[in-house]
mmCIF file of C-alpha atoms in Angstrom:
data_model
loop_
_atom_site.group_PDB
_atom_site.id
_atom_site.type_symbol
_atom_site.label_atom_id
_atom_site.label_comp_id
_atom_site.label_asym_id
_atom_site.label_seq_id
_atom_site.Cartn_x
_atom_site.Cartn_y
_atom_site.Cartn_z
ATOM 1 C CA UNK A 598 78.483 80.000 80.302
ATOM 2 C CA UNK A 599 81.689 80.418 78.588
ATOM 3 C CA UNK A 600 84.319 82.389 80.221
ATOM 4 C CA UNK A 601 86.513 85.316 78.998
ATOM 5 C CA UNK A 602 88.230 84.339 75.800
ATOM 6 C CA UNK A 603 91.375 85.907 74.584
ATOM 7 C CA UNK A 604 93.072 85.028 71.226
ATOM 8 C CA UNK A 605 95.622 84.271 70.361
ATOM 9 C CA UNK A 606 97.199 82.412 73.249
ATOM 10 C CA UNK A 607 100.710 83.025 72.043
ATOM 11 C CA UNK A 608 102.311 85.580 69.864
ATOM 12 C CA UNK A 609 105.814 86.218 68.487
ATOM 13 C CA UNK A 610 106.680 89.449 66.830
ATOM 14 C CA UNK A 611 109.561 91.493 65.886
ATOM 15 C CA UNK A 612 110.458 95.040 66.975
ATOM 16 C CA UNK A 613 108.807 97.728 64.814
ATOM 17 C CA UNK A 614 105.725 95.406 63.902
ATOM 18 C CA UNK A 615 102.306 95.976 65.143
ATOM 19 C CA UNK A 616 100.062 93.504 66.965
ATOM 20 C CA UNK A 617 96.209 93.327 67.682
ATOM 21 C CA UNK A 618 94.972 91.208 70.620
ATOM 22 C CA UNK A 619 91.349 90.066 70.972
ATOM 23 C CA UNK A 620 89.055 89.592 73.954
ATOM 24 C CA UNK A 621 85.567 88.171 74.127
ATOM 25 C CA UNK A 622 83.926 88.838 77.576
ATOM 26 C CA UNK A 623 81.454 86.890 79.322
ATOM 27 C CA UNK A 624 77.955 86.994 77.738
ATOM 28 C CA UNK A 625 76.085 89.924 79.235
ATOM 29 C CA UNK A 626 79.229 91.570 80.596
ATOM 30 C CA UNK A 627 79.641 95.243 79.303
ATOM 31 C CA UNK A 628 82.950 96.309 80.816
ATOM 32 C CA UNK A 629 86.225 95.186 79.594
ATOM 33 C CA UNK A 630 89.574 96.134 80.974
ATOM 34 C CA UNK A 631 93.074 95.336 79.820
ATOM 35 C CA UNK A 632 96.236 94.686 82.043
ATOM 36 C CA UNK A 633 99.850 94.075 81.203
ATOM 37 C CA UNK A 634 101.646 91.682 83.447
ATOM 38 C CA UNK A 635 105.489 91.224 83.662
ATOM 39 C CA UNK A 636 107.667 89.610 86.451
ATOM 40 C CA UNK A 637 108.156 91.945 89.339
ATOM 41 C CA UNK A 638 105.703 94.577 88.095
ATOM 42 C CA UNK A 639 102.519 92.796 88.616
ATOM 43 C CA UNK A 640 99.412 93.882 86.637
ATOM 44 C CA UNK A 641 99.683 97.231 85.051
ATOM 45 C CA UNK A 642 96.317 98.832 84.130
ATOM 46 C CA UNK A 643 96.248 99.569 80.429
ATOM 47 C CA UNK A 644 92.485 100.870 79.921
ATOM 48 C CA UNK A 645 88.874 99.919 80.404
ATOM 49 C CA UNK A 646 85.971 100.081 78.176
ATOM 50 C CA UNK A 647 82.190 100.265 78.905
ATOM 51 C CA UNK A 648 79.583 100.296 76.253
ATOM 52 C CA UNK A 649 82.095 101.063 73.414
ATOM 53 C CA UNK A 650 83.552 103.961 75.409
ATOM 54 C CA UNK A 651 86.924 104.311 77.053
ATOM 55 C CA UNK A 652 86.419 105.255 80.592
ATOM 56 C CA UNK A 653 89.905 104.845 82.224
ATOM 57 C CA UNK A 654 93.320 104.801 80.885
ATOM 58 C CA UNK A 655 96.668 103.780 82.508
ATOM 59 C CA UNK A 656 100.155 105.321 82.053
ATOM 60 C CA UNK A 657 100.976 103.668 78.883
ATOM 61 C CA UNK A 658 102.424 105.522 75.570
ATOM 62 C CA UNK A 659 100.013 106.170 72.790
ATOM 63 C CA UNK A 660 101.546 103.166 70.994
ATOM 64 C CA UNK A 661 98.868 101.149 73.163
ATOM 65 C CA UNK A 662 95.327 101.601 72.112
ATOM 66 C CA UNK A 663 92.149 99.781 72.189
ATOM 67 C CA UNK A 664 88.393 99.651 71.337
ATOM 68 C CA UNK A 665 85.230 98.073 72.146
ATOM 69 C CA UNK A 666 82.639 96.793 69.686
ATOM 70 C CA UNK A 667 78.870 96.868 70.137
ATOM 71 C CA UNK A 668 78.718 93.168 71.131
ATOM 72 C CA UNK A 669 81.290 94.164 73.883
ATOM 73 C CA UNK A 670 84.129 92.259 72.410
ATOM 74 C CA UNK A 671 87.377 94.355 72.813
ATOM 75 C CA UNK A 672 90.660 94.540 70.770
ATOM 76 C CA UNK A 673 94.019 95.940 72.175
ATOM 77 C CA UNK A 674 96.580 97.229 69.437
ATOM 78 C CA UNK A 675 100.137 97.792 70.063
ATOM 79 C CA UNK A 676 102.155 99.666 67.219
ATOM 80 C CA UNK A 677 105.858 99.884 66.750
ATOM 81 C CA UNK A 678 106.689 97.098 69.158
ATOM 82 C CA UNK A 679 109.550 97.494 71.464
ATOM 83 C CA UNK A 680 111.453 94.661 73.414
ATOM 84 C CA UNK A 681 109.960 95.801 76.669
ATOM 85 C CA UNK A 682 106.239 95.026 75.367
ATOM 86 C CA UNK A 683 107.033 91.407 76.009
ATOM 87 C CA UNK A 684 104.504 90.601 78.480
ATOM 88 C CA UNK A 685 101.408 88.560 79.364
ATOM 89 C CA UNK A 686 98.378 90.534 78.503
ATOM 90 C CA UNK A 687 95.240 89.863 80.426
ATOM 91 C CA UNK A 688 91.725 90.891 79.622
ATOM 92 C CA UNK A 689 89.053 91.130 82.356
ATOM 93 C CA UNK A 690 85.291 91.567 82.106
ATOM 94 C CA UNK A 691 82.664 92.548 84.579
ATOM 95 C CA UNK A 692 78.890 92.857 84.572
ATOM 96 C CA UNK A 693 78.338 96.600 85.138
ATOM 97 C CA UNK A 694 80.061 99.837 86.148
ATOM 98 C CA UNK A 695 80.312 99.416 90.011
ATOM 99 C CA UNK A 696 83.386 99.769 92.118
ATOM 100 C CA UNK A 697 82.523 96.443 93.771
ATOM 101 C CA UNK A 698 82.324 94.487 90.579
ATOM 102 C CA UNK A 699 84.132 91.263 90.485
ATOM 103 C CA UNK A 700 86.383 90.884 87.544
ATOM 104 C CA UNK A 701 86.667 87.603 85.516
ATOM 105 C CA UNK A 702 89.871 87.204 83.698
ATOM 106 C CA UNK A 703 91.043 85.344 80.527
ATOM 107 C CA UNK A 704 94.128 83.159 80.194
ATOM 108 C CA UNK A 705 95.857 85.953 78.531
ATOM 109 C CA UNK A 706 98.037 86.433 75.602
ATOM 110 C CA UNK A 707 101.640 85.940 75.889
ATOM 111 C CA UNK A 708 103.430 88.362 73.675
ATOM 112 C CA UNK A 709 107.077 87.839 72.788
ATOM 113 C CA UNK A 710 108.955 90.631 71.053
ATOM 114 C CA UNK A 711 112.261 89.599 69.357
ATOM 115 C CA UNK B 113 95.072 108.148 93.248
ATOM 116 C CA UNK B 114 95.281 104.661 94.860
ATOM 117 C CA UNK B 115 98.160 102.289 95.339
ATOM 118 C CA UNK B 116 98.757 98.712 96.714
ATOM 119 C CA UNK B 117 101.870 97.346 98.148
ATOM 120 C CA UNK B 118 102.605 93.643 98.553
ATOM 121 C CA UNK B 119 105.953 93.672 100.368
ATOM 122 C CA UNK B 120 106.645 89.984 100.018
ATOM 123 C CA UNK B 121 107.382 89.027 96.433
ATOM 124 C CA UNK B 122 107.902 85.314 97.552
ATOM 125 C CA UNK B 123 106.679 83.418 100.481
ATOM 126 C CA UNK B 124 108.051 79.683 101.091
ATOM 127 C CA UNK B 125 105.937 77.590 103.561
ATOM 128 C CA UNK B 126 105.843 73.902 104.537
ATOM 129 C CA UNK B 127 102.679 72.090 103.658
ATOM 130 C CA UNK B 128 100.051 72.050 106.608
ATOM 131 C CA UNK B 129 101.672 75.268 108.025
ATOM 132 C CA UNK B 130 99.913 78.574 108.372
ATOM 133 C CA UNK B 131 100.522 81.423 106.003
ATOM 134 C CA UNK B 132 99.979 85.182 105.904
ATOM 135 C CA UNK B 133 100.435 87.202 102.833
ATOM 136 C CA UNK B 134 100.547 90.901 103.475
ATOM 137 C CA UNK B 135 98.738 93.716 101.571
ATOM 138 C CA UNK B 136 98.652 97.374 102.361
ATOM 139 C CA UNK B 137 97.038 100.172 100.308
ATOM 140 C CA UNK B 138 96.555 103.813 100.202
ATOM 141 C CA UNK B 139 93.726 105.737 98.713
ATOM 142 C CA UNK B 140 92.194 109.210 99.328
ATOM 143 C CA UNK B 141 88.726 107.852 98.689
ATOM 144 C CA UNK B 142 86.710 104.705 99.987
ATOM 145 C CA UNK B 143 87.887 101.449 98.353
ATOM 146 C CA UNK B 144 86.658 97.996 97.877
ATOM 147 C CA UNK B 145 89.334 95.304 98.583
ATOM 148 C CA UNK B 146 90.085 92.004 96.644
ATOM 149 C CA UNK B 147 92.444 89.133 96.720
ATOM 150 C CA UNK B 148 92.868 87.269 93.306
ATOM 151 C CA UNK B 149 94.915 84.016 92.786
ATOM 152 C CA UNK B 150 96.697 83.020 89.525
ATOM 153 C CA UNK B 151 97.575 79.370 89.227
ATOM 154 C CA UNK B 152 100.415 78.646 86.508
ATOM 155 C CA UNK B 153 99.555 79.384 82.878
ATOM 156 C CA UNK B 154 96.089 80.643 83.995
ATOM 157 C CA UNK B 155 94.286 84.049 84.479
ATOM 158 C CA UNK B 156 93.426 85.436 87.749
ATOM 159 C CA UNK B 157 90.312 84.380 89.727
ATOM 160 C CA UNK B 158 88.742 85.880 92.735
ATOM 161 C CA UNK B 159 89.585 84.426 96.169
ATOM 162 C CA UNK B 160 87.571 86.918 98.221
ATOM 163 C CA UNK B 161 86.655 90.573 98.612
ATOM 164 C CA UNK B 162 85.623 93.196 101.253
ATOM 165 C CA UNK B 163 82.969 95.490 100.292
ATOM 166 C CA UNK B 164 81.391 96.518 103.815
ATOM 167 C CA UNK B 165 80.296 95.061 106.951
ATOM 168 C CA UNK B 166 82.387 92.433 109.032
ATOM 169 C CA UNK B 167 85.987 93.101 108.593
ATOM 170 C CA UNK B 168 86.860 89.353 108.570
ATOM 171 C CA UNK B 169 86.028 88.025 105.062
ATOM 172 C CA UNK B 170 86.037 84.379 104.203
ATOM 173 C CA UNK B 171 86.749 83.196 100.649
ATOM 174 C CA UNK B 172 87.299 80.114 98.693
ATOM 175 C CA UNK B 173 89.844 77.333 99.459
ATOM 176 C CA UNK B 174 89.761 78.030 103.086
ATOM 177 C CA UNK B 175 91.396 81.633 102.754
ATOM 178 C CA UNK B 176 90.323 84.539 104.823
ATOM 179 C CA UNK B 177 91.266 88.301 105.045
ATOM 180 C CA UNK B 178 90.907 90.849 107.611
ATOM 181 C CA UNK B 179 90.411 94.503 106.682
ATOM 182 C CA UNK B 180 91.931 96.914 109.180
ATOM 183 C CA UNK B 181 91.055 100.409 108.180
ATOM 184 C CA UNK B 182 93.455 102.116 110.723
ATOM 185 C CA UNK B 183 96.435 100.226 109.303
ATOM 186 C CA UNK B 184 95.168 100.442 105.656
ATOM 187 C CA UNK B 185 95.807 96.576 105.452
ATOM 188 C CA UNK B 186 94.108 93.677 104.041
ATOM 189 C CA UNK B 187 96.290 90.607 104.940
ATOM 190 C CA UNK B 188 95.406 87.159 103.502
ATOM 191 C CA UNK B 189 95.661 84.163 105.712
ATOM 192 C CA UNK B 190 95.265 80.355 105.728
ATOM 193 C CA UNK B 191 95.650 78.202 108.724
ATOM 194 C CA UNK B 192 96.949 75.193 106.928
ATOM 195 C CA UNK B 193 98.165 75.413 103.454
ATOM 196 C CA UNK B 194 98.196 72.680 100.764
ATOM 197 C CA UNK B 195 100.444 71.887 97.898
ATOM 198 C CA UNK B 196 97.756 72.987 95.674
ATOM 199 C CA UNK B 197 97.771 76.457 97.101
ATOM 200 C CA UNK B 198 101.005 77.029 95.305
ATOM 201 C CA UNK B 199 100.202 80.093 93.125
ATOM 202 C CA UNK B 200 100.664 83.872 92.684
ATOM 203 C CA UNK B 201 98.357 85.939 94.938
ATOM 204 C CA UNK B 202 97.464 89.627 93.976
ATOM 205 C CA UNK B 203 95.780 92.103 96.190
ATOM 206 C CA UNK B 204 93.705 94.675 94.621
ATOM 207 C CA UNK B 205 91.827 97.915 95.262
ATOM 208 C CA UNK B 206 88.868 99.256 93.559
ATOM 209 C CA UNK B 207 87.668 102.993 93.722
ATOM 210 C CA UNK B 208 86.277 105.630 91.807
ATOM 211 C CA UNK B 209 88.429 107.446 89.443
ATOM 212 C CA UNK B 210 87.276 110.088 87.135
ATOM 213 C CA UNK B 211 83.817 108.986 87.997
ATOM 214 C CA UNK B 212 84.423 105.316 86.855
ATOM 215 C CA UNK B 213 85.639 102.082 88.674
ATOM 216 C CA UNK B 214 89.364 101.728 88.499
ATOM 217 C CA UNK B 215 91.139 98.554 89.823
ATOM 218 C CA UNK B 216 94.749 98.777 90.918
ATOM 219 C CA UNK B 217 96.612 95.597 91.640
ATOM 220 C CA UNK B 218 99.686 94.869 93.816
ATOM 221 C CA UNK B 219 103.055 93.330 92.306
ATOM 222 C CA UNK B 220 101.841 89.870 93.525
ATOM 223 C CA UNK B 221 103.209 87.326 96.074
ATOM 224 C CA UNK B 222 104.195 84.077 95.033
ATOM 225 C CA UNK B 223 103.343 81.338 97.424
ATOM 226 C CA UNK B 224 105.590 78.196 97.396
ATOM 227 C CA UNK B 225 104.158 75.392 99.357
ATOM 228 C CA UNK B 226 106.962 72.959 100.273
ATOM 229 C CA UNK B 227 105.985 69.276 100.739
#
């Protein structure tokens, strides 16, 4: 069974540009959540989708958005990139909607904003 | 709202020595507790989780954690570490938020095993 797949693995952009990151969850998983990881800040929750609906959102500006497709694949978009958006973006999937769900993480997309 | 505190950002320890990584949490509702490990250039993977029952939870790679409700802690321990345990460890809590699951992570503790 394939794990969580994130593409691309690395990305270099300049300030003001926009970027789209992709996440394919484990087959059968319906929940996808996104996290931003930076040194010293740990993992900051961005948002979570379940069956194409955003159920929870973290404290990030509106420049960060996402969506989930009917096949559970998810995309995250960041518009008008800032230097501070440089981070490792992690996607995690889980089977259902319970609070005891184990998260399965992808290897992440390393975004560098110059 | 829920929060997780990992006071130690880095923990150096000699090989074969014991280690304890500390985690404290706060929440106004019941939570489930997790420890995840992140090896270099990889995503996170689950080490262990506490849902209910025995407060001592055993995980993979010889790690264990003890849930202490009165102290709102979930410290991770290993009696004898190996070089391969060098990684970053994240404590996490999961609770209902707005009717749905929300997972909050701590800032992580880097375990450096010294040969």
